[in-house]
Amino acid sequence: MRKKIVAGNWKMNVNLQQTQQLLTDLIEEANTYPSDVKVIVAPSFTNLQTAVQQLENVNIEVAAQHMSEHEKGAYTGEVSADMLKSIGLNYVILGHSERRQYFGETNAKLAQKVSIALANKLTVIFCVGEELENRKNNTHFDIVTQQISEGLFHLSPVELDKIIIAYEPVWAIGTGETASPEQAQEMHAHIRNVIADRYTIGVADSVSILYGGSVKPSNADELFTKPDVDGGLIGGAALKADDFSAIVNARSDQKLQQYVGLTFTVAPINPVNEILIAELSELGFDTFVETETGLEAYILEENFDHTILDDLYVFENPDFDVSYTVEQIAQVNWNEEWEKNFNPIKVDDQCLIRAPFHPAEEVPYEIIIEPKMSFGTGHHATTYMMLKHILAEKWEGKKVLDMGCGTGVLAILAYKKGAAAVDAIDIDNWCYVNTLENIARNQCPAISVKEGDASLINATYNVIIANINRNILLQDMPIYATHLAENGSLFLSGFYEEDLPVIKEKAASLGLTYQTHLEKDKWIGAKFTK
Ligand SMILES: O=C[C@H](O)COP(=O)(O)O
């Protein structure tokens, strides 16, 4: 998942006492760090455990500067991924140019290290970068392409999500000479294109790419405002707590997007709020906060124009009273916003959906998600009903499709209840990326995720779940019917009770038998069989 990251690589510069002092200085400043910036420091091997202990409960993570490509054995002087993990590390830097240059680390060896790191649940900061000679003879893009493809392209998209890339032009490391923001942006965009060609645009877009090479407080702002620069890997300036903290804080509020906020006053709240959320979601609004008088809804400024609201059903229905005001929103930290507004949800005392920062509870099925702006958290009636349907069914050995997967919670619950294999599809890139992240977080390796529409369906399923909306369901039900196995079940949601007859009629015309439905806040979750 793409994050803003500032990492300090202390290289072979500080002994134990200096490490402790530097950590003490950083801890003093850590409360000024923006909550949406991940901060990492990489001391030497001998000081890692001290750092882990000293930084317990501090918003700074610890990384190792390298590790062995071997699991274990007679490799005197080497340190394994398991050893790093065993002292509480979650990050390792691999492929730093100094390791490549002085210790013979090749792309092939690095590919092995990457796999072993990931197998041990270490997130990798993977360094790439060209030498001056390459830039002079214009082979810098080829060199970086080769480093990325040979070092990383054996990974699955989900595995790639655990990689942070650091672009460090060798000629800029420790030399005082920085790549210009334009040169950094150009290479970062190139790296994203290379990843998009091998995987998808969505995968490429979700990788954090850091710039390294003589970053200092005076140039960090400008470098970090470039759209494909997600932060920095800092060497020399990371050895001074003030400089490093200034670089971390240079990230603050840099790239938060400009939003327009609409405040709706509605009556009656129920069902207008639900209908409004569904209609606004289709128009591109991506964040909602329910209030006592109605709803606050947010949309990227570039997607907003007053006329998009003209045809909303909530304005046409004479039983509804809806008005709204519009305001430009100052830059907002959306991650903090959703964290404030996202509460855990429990379904039938069986399934708990919570964020990582909520306390755990003893329930048969616990799903941990970071929904950010994705639809399908369980708060909406349609997702809630689908969760209830899934809890009531037997899933052992079944092949399942979750169409319009949102955050991926339905796919994850089906998998946790014993489904043999689950495919999840969503047309929205944000949902696709968020589902990838959530399935990794919930350790559901047999779920595969694709970005696109129903035309991607090319297998036969015992169960198809589609929590979308009336029109898309009516359009795609023939495809679902074709790809549903005999005796298979189709669960549909995302439509109102008045739409149930037309959905039933369509299902009957496709040879599907209506079985039952749930109803919540005028929304329906229905089951059909073939
Ligand atoms: O790992 C960090 C880089 O090698 C950058 O080092 P530097 O900031 O001293 O140029």
PDB file of C-alpha atoms in Angstrom, residues 128-388:
ATOM      1  CA  VAL A 128      18.007   0.697  -7.262  1.00  0.00           C
ATOM      2  CA  GLY A 129      19.946   3.381  -9.065  1.00  0.00           C
ATOM      3  CA  GLU A 130      22.372   4.070 -11.864  1.00  0.00           C
ATOM      4  CA  GLU A 131      26.007   5.146 -11.774  1.00  0.00           C
ATOM      5  CA  LEU A 132      27.162   8.449 -13.229  1.00  0.00           C
ATOM      6  CA  GLU A 133      28.494   6.672 -16.298  1.00  0.00           C
ATOM      7  CA  ASN A 134      25.030   5.261 -17.029  1.00  0.00           C
ATOM      8  CA  ARG A 135      23.459   8.681 -16.834  1.00  0.00           C
ATOM      9  CA  LYS A 136      26.114  10.145 -19.092  1.00  0.00           C
ATOM     10  CA  ASN A 137      25.602   7.506 -21.748  1.00  0.00           C
ATOM     11  CA  ASN A 138      21.839   7.562 -21.309  1.00  0.00           C
ATOM     12  CA  THR A 139      21.460   3.979 -20.102  1.00  0.00           C
ATOM     13  CA  HIS A 140      20.108   4.962 -16.674  1.00  0.00           C
ATOM     14  CA  PHE A 141      16.534   3.889 -17.435  1.00  0.00           C
ATOM     15  CA  ASP A 142      17.737   0.502 -18.765  1.00  0.00           C
ATOM     16  CA  ILE A 143      19.901  -0.119 -15.689  1.00  0.00           C
ATOM     17  CA  VAL A 144      17.077   0.629 -13.273  1.00  0.00           C
ATOM     18  CA  THR A 145      14.596  -1.403 -15.343  1.00  0.00           C
ATOM     19  CA  GLN A 146      16.967  -4.359 -15.144  1.00  0.00           C
ATOM     20  CA  GLN A 147      17.490  -3.994 -11.388  1.00  0.00           C
ATOM     21  CA  ILE A 148      13.739  -3.891 -10.820  1.00  0.00           C
ATOM     22  CA  SER A 149      12.829  -6.725 -13.172  1.00  0.00           C
ATOM     23  CA  GLU A 150      15.613  -9.112 -12.125  1.00  0.00           C
ATOM     24  CA  GLY A 151      15.285  -8.325  -8.443  1.00  0.00           C
ATOM     25  CA  LEU A 152      11.518  -8.154  -8.039  1.00  0.00           C
ATOM     26  CA  PHE A 153       9.523  -9.522 -10.948  1.00  0.00           C
ATOM     27  CA  HIS A 154       9.457 -13.066  -9.607  1.00  0.00           C
ATOM     28  CA  LEU A 155       7.007 -11.742  -6.980  1.00  0.00           C
ATOM     29  CA  SER A 156       3.229 -11.987  -7.101  1.00  0.00           C
ATOM     30  CA  PRO A 157       1.248  -8.715  -6.988  1.00  0.00           C
ATOM     31  CA  VAL A 158       0.428  -9.351  -3.321  1.00  0.00           C
ATOM     32  CA  GLU A 159       4.107  -9.906  -2.541  1.00  0.00           C
ATOM     33  CA  LEU A 160       5.064  -6.761  -4.417  1.00  0.00           C
ATOM     34  CA  ASP A 161       2.789  -4.872  -2.049  1.00  0.00           C
ATOM     35  CA  LYS A 162       5.402  -5.600   0.656  1.00  0.00           C
ATOM     36  CA  ILE A 163       8.148  -3.857  -1.287  1.00  0.00           C
ATOM     37  CA  ILE A 164       9.185  -0.245  -0.902  1.00  0.00           C
ATOM     38  CA  ILE A 165      11.460   0.892  -3.710  1.00  0.00           C
ATOM     39  CA  ALA A 166      14.224   3.416  -3.097  1.00  0.00           C
ATOM     40  CA  TYR A 167      15.687   5.095  -6.160  1.00  0.00           C
ATOM     41  CA  GLU A 168      19.206   6.250  -5.316  1.00  0.00           C
ATOM     42  CA  PRO A 169      21.348   7.487  -8.184  1.00  0.00           C
ATOM     43  CA  VAL A 170      24.815   6.362  -7.125  1.00  0.00           C
ATOM     44  CA  TRP A 171      26.328   9.675  -8.253  1.00  0.00           C
ATOM     45  CA  ALA A 172      24.146  11.509  -5.731  1.00  0.00           C
ATOM     46  CA  ILE A 173      24.887   9.360  -2.686  1.00  0.00           C
ATOM     47  CA  GLY A 174      26.979  11.136  -0.089  1.00  0.00           C
ATOM     48  CA  THR A 175      28.316  13.528  -2.717  1.00  0.00           C
ATOM     49  CA  GLY A 176      26.211  16.557  -1.909  1.00  0.00           C
ATOM     50  CA  GLU A 177      24.976  16.401  -5.474  1.00  0.00           C
ATOM     51  CA  THR A 178      21.233  15.728  -5.529  1.00  0.00           C
ATOM     52  CA  ALA A 179      19.201  14.589  -8.482  1.00  0.00           C
ATOM     53  CA  SER A 180      16.946  17.468  -9.413  1.00  0.00           C
ATOM     54  CA  PRO A 181      13.299  17.013  -8.420  1.00  0.00           C
ATOM     55  CA  GLU A 182      12.555  16.632 -12.141  1.00  0.00           C
ATOM     56  CA  GLN A 183      15.190  13.899 -12.576  1.00  0.00           C
ATOM     57  CA  ALA A 184      13.839  12.076  -9.520  1.00  0.00           C
ATOM     58  CA  GLN A 185      10.249  12.379 -10.735  1.00  0.00           C
ATOM     59  CA  GLU A 186      11.207  11.191 -14.220  1.00  0.00           C
ATOM     60  CA  MET A 187      12.867   8.042 -12.865  1.00  0.00           C
ATOM     61  CA  HIS A 188      10.109   7.347 -10.323  1.00  0.00           C
ATOM     62  CA  ALA A 189       7.480   7.620 -13.068  1.00  0.00           C
ATOM     63  CA  HIS A 190       9.603   5.281 -15.201  1.00  0.00           C
ATOM     64  CA  ILE A 191       9.769   2.751 -12.357  1.00  0.00           C
ATOM     65  CA  ARG A 192       5.974   2.899 -11.987  1.00  0.00           C
ATOM     66  CA  ASN A 193       5.562   2.317 -15.733  1.00  0.00           C
ATOM     67  CA  VAL A 194       7.896  -0.680 -15.628  1.00  0.00           C
ATOM     68  CA  ILE A 195       5.855  -2.165 -12.771  1.00  0.00           C
ATOM     69  CA  ALA A 196       2.565  -1.398 -14.537  1.00  0.00           C
ATOM     70  CA  ASP A 197       3.795  -3.229 -17.656  1.00  0.00           C
ATOM     71  CA  ARG A 198       4.634  -6.326 -15.637  1.00  0.00           C
ATOM     72  CA  TYR A 199       1.653  -6.189 -13.228  1.00  0.00           C
ATOM     73  CA  THR A 200      -1.139  -3.598 -13.479  1.00  0.00           C
ATOM     74  CA  ILE A 201      -1.436   0.141 -13.162  1.00  0.00           C
ATOM     75  CA  GLY A 202      -3.129  -0.449  -9.818  1.00  0.00           C
ATOM     76  CA  VAL A 203      -0.174  -2.428  -8.481  1.00  0.00           C
ATOM     77  CA  ALA A 204       2.279   0.177  -9.788  1.00  0.00           C
ATOM     78  CA  ASP A 205       0.290   2.941  -8.219  1.00  0.00           C
ATOM     79  CA  SER A 206       0.311   1.313  -4.822  1.00  0.00           C
ATOM     80  CA  VAL A 207       4.106   0.938  -4.520  1.00  0.00           C
ATOM     81  CA  SER A 208       5.897   3.549  -2.414  1.00  0.00           C
ATOM     82  CA  ILE A 209       8.971   4.862  -4.211  1.00  0.00           C
ATOM     83  CA  LEU A 210      11.493   6.800  -2.133  1.00  0.00           C
ATOM     84  CA  TYR A 211      14.268   9.014  -3.394  1.00  0.00           C
ATOM     85  CA  GLY A 212      17.750   8.798  -1.850  1.00  0.00           C
ATOM     86  CA  GLY A 213      20.926  10.741  -2.527  1.00  0.00           C
ATOM     87  CA  SER A 214      21.990  13.859  -0.585  1.00  0.00           C
ATOM     88  CA  VAL A 215      18.471  14.614   0.682  1.00  0.00           C
ATOM     89  CA  LYS A 216      18.611  17.360   3.300  1.00  0.00           C
ATOM     90  CA  PRO A 217      16.127  19.675   4.998  1.00  0.00           C
ATOM     91  CA  SER A 218      16.727  22.334   2.354  1.00  0.00           C
ATOM     92  CA  ASN A 219      15.783  20.156  -0.635  1.00  0.00           C
ATOM     93  CA  ALA A 220      13.334  17.656   0.863  1.00  0.00           C
ATOM     94  CA  ASP A 221      10.244  19.830   0.366  1.00  0.00           C
ATOM     95  CA  GLU A 222      10.749  20.234  -3.326  1.00  0.00           C
ATOM     96  CA  LEU A 223      11.678  16.600  -3.940  1.00  0.00           C
ATOM     97  CA  PHE A 224       8.715  15.321  -1.939  1.00  0.00           C
ATOM     98  CA  THR A 225       6.149  17.435  -3.755  1.00  0.00           C
ATOM     99  CA  LYS A 226       6.759  15.485  -6.965  1.00  0.00           C
ATOM    100  CA  PRO A 227       3.776  13.207  -7.596  1.00  0.00           C
ATOM    101  CA  ASP A 228       5.716   9.933  -7.803  1.00  0.00           C
ATOM    102  CA  VAL A 229       8.142  10.661  -4.964  1.00  0.00           C
ATOM    103  CA  ASP A 230       6.680   9.120  -1.814  1.00  0.00           C
ATOM    104  CA  GLY A 231       9.469  10.025   0.579  1.00  0.00           C
ATOM    105  CA  GLY A 232      13.172   9.532   1.062  1.00  0.00           C
ATOM    106  CA  LEU A 233      15.953   7.161   2.069  1.00  0.00           C
ATOM    107  CA  ILE A 234      18.298   9.434   3.934  1.00  0.00           C
ATOM    108  CA  GLY A 235      21.987   8.806   4.661  1.00  0.00           C
ATOM    109  CA  GLY A 236      24.156  11.625   6.007  1.00  0.00           C
ATOM    110  CA  ALA A 237      21.289  13.855   7.145  1.00  0.00           C
ATOM    111  CA  ALA A 238      19.773  10.957   9.122  1.00  0.00           C
ATOM    112  CA  LEU A 239      22.682  11.109  11.546  1.00  0.00           C
ATOM    113  CA  LYS A 240      21.481  14.398  13.010  1.00  0.00           C
ATOM    114  CA  ALA A 241      18.134  14.162  14.758  1.00  0.00           C
ATOM    115  CA  ASP A 242      17.159  17.752  13.896  1.00  0.00           C
ATOM    116  CA  ASP A 243      17.921  17.375  10.208  1.00  0.00           C
ATOM    117  CA  PHE A 244      16.218  14.007   9.966  1.00  0.00           C
ATOM    118  CA  SER A 245      13.135  15.297  11.785  1.00  0.00           C
ATOM    119  CA  ALA A 246      12.987  18.325   9.514  1.00  0.00           C
ATOM    120  CA  ILE A 247      12.994  15.966   6.525  1.00  0.00           C
ATOM    121  CA  VAL A 248      10.232  13.833   8.085  1.00  0.00           C
ATOM    122  CA  ASN A 249       8.175  16.963   8.683  1.00  0.00           C
ATOM    123  CA  ALA A 250       8.788  18.181   5.144  1.00  0.00           C
ATOM    124  CA  ARG A 251       6.342  15.443   4.162  1.00  0.00           C
ATOM    125  CA  SER A 252       3.604  16.979   6.255  1.00  0.00           C
ATOM    126  CA  ASP A 253       0.522  17.859   4.236  1.00  0.00           C
ATOM    127  CA  GLN A 254       2.554  17.896   1.057  1.00  0.00           C
ATOM    128  CA  LYS A 255       0.443  15.832  -1.255  1.00  0.00           C
ATOM    129  CA  LEU A 256      -2.952  15.733   0.350  1.00  0.00           C
ATOM    130  CA  GLN A 257      -5.551  16.188  -2.299  1.00  0.00           C
ATOM    131  CA  GLN A 258      -7.955  19.062  -2.573  1.00  0.00           C
ATOM    132  CA  TYR A 259     -11.527  18.046  -1.767  1.00  0.00           C
ATOM    133  CA  VAL A 260     -14.953  19.602  -1.941  1.00  0.00           C
ATOM    134  CA  GLY A 261     -17.244  18.883   1.014  1.00  0.00           C
ATOM    135  CA  LEU A 262     -21.043  18.870   0.789  1.00  0.00           C
ATOM    136  CA  THR A 263     -23.162  19.061   3.913  1.00  0.00           C
ATOM    137  CA  PHE A 264     -26.611  17.555   3.330  1.00  0.00           C
ATOM    138  CA  THR A 265     -29.555  18.243   5.609  1.00  0.00           C
ATOM    139  CA  VAL A 266     -32.078  15.473   5.033  1.00  0.00           C
ATOM    140  CA  ALA A 267     -35.464  14.291   6.259  1.00  0.00           C
ATOM    141  CA  PRO A 268     -36.252  11.584   7.014  1.00  0.00           C
ATOM    142  CA  ILE A 269     -32.688  10.511   7.845  1.00  0.00           C
ATOM    143  CA  ASN A 270     -33.690   6.920   7.224  1.00  0.00           C
ATOM    144  CA  PRO A 271     -33.697   5.901   4.377  1.00  0.00           C
ATOM    145  CA  VAL A 272     -32.498   9.115   2.708  1.00  0.00           C
ATOM    146  CA  ASN A 273     -28.943   8.905   4.040  1.00  0.00           C
ATOM    147  CA  GLU A 274     -28.515   5.350   2.745  1.00  0.00           C
ATOM    148  CA  ILE A 275     -29.912   6.217  -0.667  1.00  0.00           C
ATOM    149  CA  LEU A 276     -27.836   9.379  -0.842  1.00  0.00           C
ATOM    150  CA  ILE A 277     -24.624   7.506   0.000  1.00  0.00           C
ATOM    151  CA  ALA A 278     -25.345   4.968  -2.721  1.00  0.00           C
ATOM    152  CA  GLU A 279     -26.115   7.658  -5.310  1.00  0.00           C
ATOM    153  CA  LEU A 280     -23.171   9.867  -4.365  1.00  0.00           C
ATOM    154  CA  SER A 281     -20.785   6.884  -4.422  1.00  0.00           C
ATOM    155  CA  GLU A 282     -21.686   6.370  -8.052  1.00  0.00           C
ATOM    156  CA  LEU A 283     -20.862  10.008  -8.770  1.00  0.00           C
ATOM    157  CA  GLY A 284     -17.363   9.687  -7.331  1.00  0.00           C
ATOM    158  CA  PHE A 285     -17.868  10.853  -3.737  1.00  0.00           C
ATOM    159  CA  ASP A 286     -15.575   8.672  -1.689  1.00  0.00           C
ATOM    160  CA  THR A 287     -15.890   9.678   1.956  1.00  0.00           C
ATOM    161  CA  PHE A 288     -19.043  10.004   4.038  1.00  0.00           C
ATOM    162  CA  VAL A 289     -19.738  11.043   7.597  1.00  0.00           C
ATOM    163  CA  GLU A 290     -23.289  10.551   8.893  1.00  0.00           C
ATOM    164  CA  THR A 291     -24.450  13.393  11.135  1.00  0.00           C
ATOM    165  CA  GLU A 292     -27.530  14.020  13.273  1.00  0.00           C
ATOM    166  CA  THR A 293     -29.106  16.114  10.534  1.00  0.00           C
ATOM    167  CA  GLY A 294     -27.940  14.179   7.502  1.00  0.00           C
ATOM    168  CA  LEU A 295     -24.669  13.590   5.796  1.00  0.00           C
ATOM    169  CA  GLU A 296     -21.290  15.081   4.987  1.00  0.00           C
ATOM    170  CA  ALA A 297     -19.916  13.836   1.697  1.00  0.00           C
ATOM    171  CA  TYR A 298     -16.543  14.499   0.110  1.00  0.00           C
ATOM    172  CA  ILE A 299     -15.334  14.361  -3.461  1.00  0.00           C
ATOM    173  CA  LEU A 300     -12.058  15.238  -5.154  1.00  0.00           C
ATOM    174  CA  GLU A 301     -12.316  18.786  -6.420  1.00  0.00           C
ATOM    175  CA  GLU A 302     -11.371  17.713  -9.939  1.00  0.00           C
ATOM    176  CA  ASN A 303     -14.408  15.379 -10.058  1.00  0.00           C
ATOM    177  CA  PHE A 304     -16.933  17.920  -8.814  1.00  0.00           C
ATOM    178  CA  ASP A 305     -19.307  20.120 -10.731  1.00  0.00           C
ATOM    179  CA  HIS A 306     -22.703  21.217  -9.358  1.00  0.00           C
ATOM    180  CA  THR A 307     -24.573  19.678 -12.309  1.00  0.00           C
ATOM    181  CA  ILE A 308     -23.601  16.148 -11.297  1.00  0.00           C
ATOM    182  CA  LEU A 309     -26.234  16.363  -8.545  1.00  0.00           C
ATOM    183  CA  ASP A 310     -29.056  17.363 -10.884  1.00  0.00           C
ATOM    184  CA  ASP A 311     -30.523  13.909 -11.468  1.00  0.00           C
ATOM    185  CA  LEU A 312     -30.371  12.503  -7.959  1.00  0.00           C
ATOM    186  CA  TYR A 313     -33.427  10.480  -7.010  1.00  0.00           C
ATOM    187  CA  VAL A 314     -33.406  11.932  -3.475  1.00  0.00           C
ATOM    188  CA  PHE A 315     -34.261  15.375  -4.898  1.00  0.00           C
ATOM    189  CA  GLU A 316     -37.060  14.005  -7.077  1.00  0.00           C
ATOM    190  CA  ASN A 317     -38.900  12.019  -4.410  1.00  0.00           C
ATOM    191  CA  PRO A 318     -41.592  14.324  -2.926  1.00  0.00           C
ATOM    192  CA  ASP A 319     -41.446  12.435   0.396  1.00  0.00           C
ATOM    193  CA  PHE A 320     -37.849  13.472   0.925  1.00  0.00           C
ATOM    194  CA  ASP A 321     -36.599  16.861   2.010  1.00  0.00           C
ATOM    195  CA  VAL A 322     -32.961  17.340   1.038  1.00  0.00           C
ATOM    196  CA  SER A 323     -30.818  20.462   0.876  1.00  0.00           C
ATOM    197  CA  TYR A 324     -27.070  20.959   0.847  1.00  0.00           C
ATOM    198  CA  THR A 325     -24.240  23.450   1.106  1.00  0.00           C
ATOM    199  CA  VAL A 326     -20.848  23.212  -0.588  1.00  0.00           C
ATOM    200  CA  GLU A 327     -17.484  24.206   0.776  1.00  0.00           C
ATOM    201  CA  GLN A 328     -13.907  23.937  -0.330  1.00  0.00           C
ATOM    202  CA  ILE A 329     -12.070  21.723   2.119  1.00  0.00           C
ATOM    203  CA  ALA A 330      -8.653  22.666   3.356  1.00  0.00           C
ATOM    204  CA  GLN A 331      -6.252  19.820   2.885  1.00  0.00           C
ATOM    205  CA  VAL A 332      -7.307  16.922   5.038  1.00  0.00           C
ATOM    206  CA  ASN A 333      -5.467  13.906   6.306  1.00  0.00           C
ATOM    207  CA  TRP A 334      -8.010  11.332   5.142  1.00  0.00           C
ATOM    208  CA  ASN A 335      -6.399   8.431   6.919  1.00  0.00           C
ATOM    209  CA  GLU A 336      -6.863  10.235  10.209  1.00  0.00           C
ATOM    210  CA  GLU A 337     -10.426  11.156   9.253  1.00  0.00           C
ATOM    211  CA  TRP A 338     -11.558   7.612   8.550  1.00  0.00           C
ATOM    212  CA  GLU A 339      -9.786   6.323  11.630  1.00  0.00           C
ATOM    213  CA  LYS A 340     -11.841   8.758  13.704  1.00  0.00           C
ATOM    214  CA  ASN A 341     -15.076   7.622  12.056  1.00  0.00           C
ATOM    215  CA  PHE A 342     -14.541   3.886  11.643  1.00  0.00           C
ATOM    216  CA  ASN A 343     -15.925   1.773  14.482  1.00  0.00           C
ATOM    217  CA  PRO A 344     -15.726  -2.017  14.755  1.00  0.00           C
ATOM    218  CA  ILE A 345     -18.754  -3.988  13.521  1.00  0.00           C
ATOM    219  CA  LYS A 346     -19.940  -7.287  14.934  1.00  0.00           C
ATOM    220  CA  VAL A 347     -22.303  -9.520  12.952  1.00  0.00           C
ATOM    221  CA  ASP A 348     -24.332 -12.147  14.852  1.00  0.00           C
ATOM    222  CA  ASP A 349     -21.607 -12.330  17.545  1.00  0.00           C
ATOM    223  CA  GLN A 350     -19.744 -14.430  14.991  1.00  0.00           C
ATOM    224  CA  CYS A 351     -17.786 -12.019  12.866  1.00  0.00           C
ATOM    225  CA  LEU A 352     -15.917  -8.908  13.989  1.00  0.00           C
ATOM    226  CA  ILE A 353     -14.638  -6.404  11.461  1.00  0.00           C
ATOM    227  CA  ARG A 354     -12.198  -3.984  12.966  1.00  0.00           C
ATOM    228  CA  ALA A 355      -9.223  -1.816  12.113  1.00  0.00           C
ATOM    229  CA  PRO A 356      -5.703  -2.688  13.334  1.00  0.00           C
ATOM    230  CA  PHE A 357      -5.924   0.028  15.993  1.00  0.00           C
ATOM    231  CA  HIS A 358      -9.117  -1.408  17.578  1.00  0.00           C
ATOM    232  CA  PRO A 359      -8.805  -3.920  20.423  1.00  0.00           C
ATOM    233  CA  ALA A 360      -9.095  -7.595  19.445  1.00  0.00           C
ATOM    234  CA  GLU A 361     -12.079  -9.668  20.624  1.00  0.00           C
ATOM    235  CA  GLU A 362     -12.682 -13.390  20.914  1.00  0.00           C
ATOM    236  CA  VAL A 363     -14.989 -14.212  18.009  1.00  0.00           C
ATOM    237  CA  PRO A 364     -14.935 -17.115  15.556  1.00  0.00           C
ATOM    238  CA  TYR A 365     -14.168 -14.863  12.589  1.00  0.00           C
ATOM    239  CA  GLU A 366     -12.131 -11.714  13.022  1.00  0.00           C
ATOM    240  CA  ILE A 367     -11.352  -9.596   9.978  1.00  0.00           C
ATOM    241  CA  ILE A 368      -8.901  -6.719  10.249  1.00  0.00           C
ATOM    242  CA  ILE A 369      -9.187  -4.112   7.551  1.00  0.00           C
ATOM    243  CA  GLU A 370      -7.914  -0.680   6.690  1.00  0.00           C
ATOM    244  CA  PRO A 371     -10.880   0.421   4.600  1.00  0.00           C
ATOM    245  CA  LYS A 372      -9.611   3.938   3.932  1.00  0.00           C
ATOM    246  CA  MET A 373     -12.068   5.137   1.323  1.00  0.00           C
ATOM    247  CA  SER A 374     -13.282   1.756   0.026  1.00  0.00           C
ATOM    248  CA  PHE A 375     -16.919   0.738   0.095  1.00  0.00           C
ATOM    249  CA  GLY A 376     -17.866  -2.428   1.946  1.00  0.00           C
ATOM    250  CA  THR A 377     -16.810  -2.153   5.556  1.00  0.00           C
ATOM    251  CA  GLY A 378     -19.880  -3.831   7.030  1.00  0.00           C
ATOM    252  CA  HIS A 379     -21.321  -0.488   8.133  1.00  0.00           C
ATOM    253  CA  HIS A 380     -23.542  -0.346   5.090  1.00  0.00           C
ATOM    254  CA  ALA A 381     -26.704  -2.460   5.295  1.00  0.00           C
ATOM    255  CA  THR A 382     -25.931  -4.347   2.085  1.00  0.00           C
ATOM    256  CA  THR A 383     -22.480  -5.508   3.216  1.00  0.00           C
ATOM    257  CA  TYR A 384     -23.855  -6.324   6.651  1.00  0.00           C
ATOM    258  CA  MET A 385     -26.571  -8.557   5.156  1.00  0.00           C
ATOM    259  CA  MET A 386     -24.097 -10.316   2.883  1.00  0.00           C
ATOM    260  CA  LEU A 387     -21.911 -11.026   5.928  1.00  0.00           C
ATOM    261  CA  LYS A 388     -24.999 -12.534   7.622  1.00  0.00           C
TER     262      LYS A 388
END
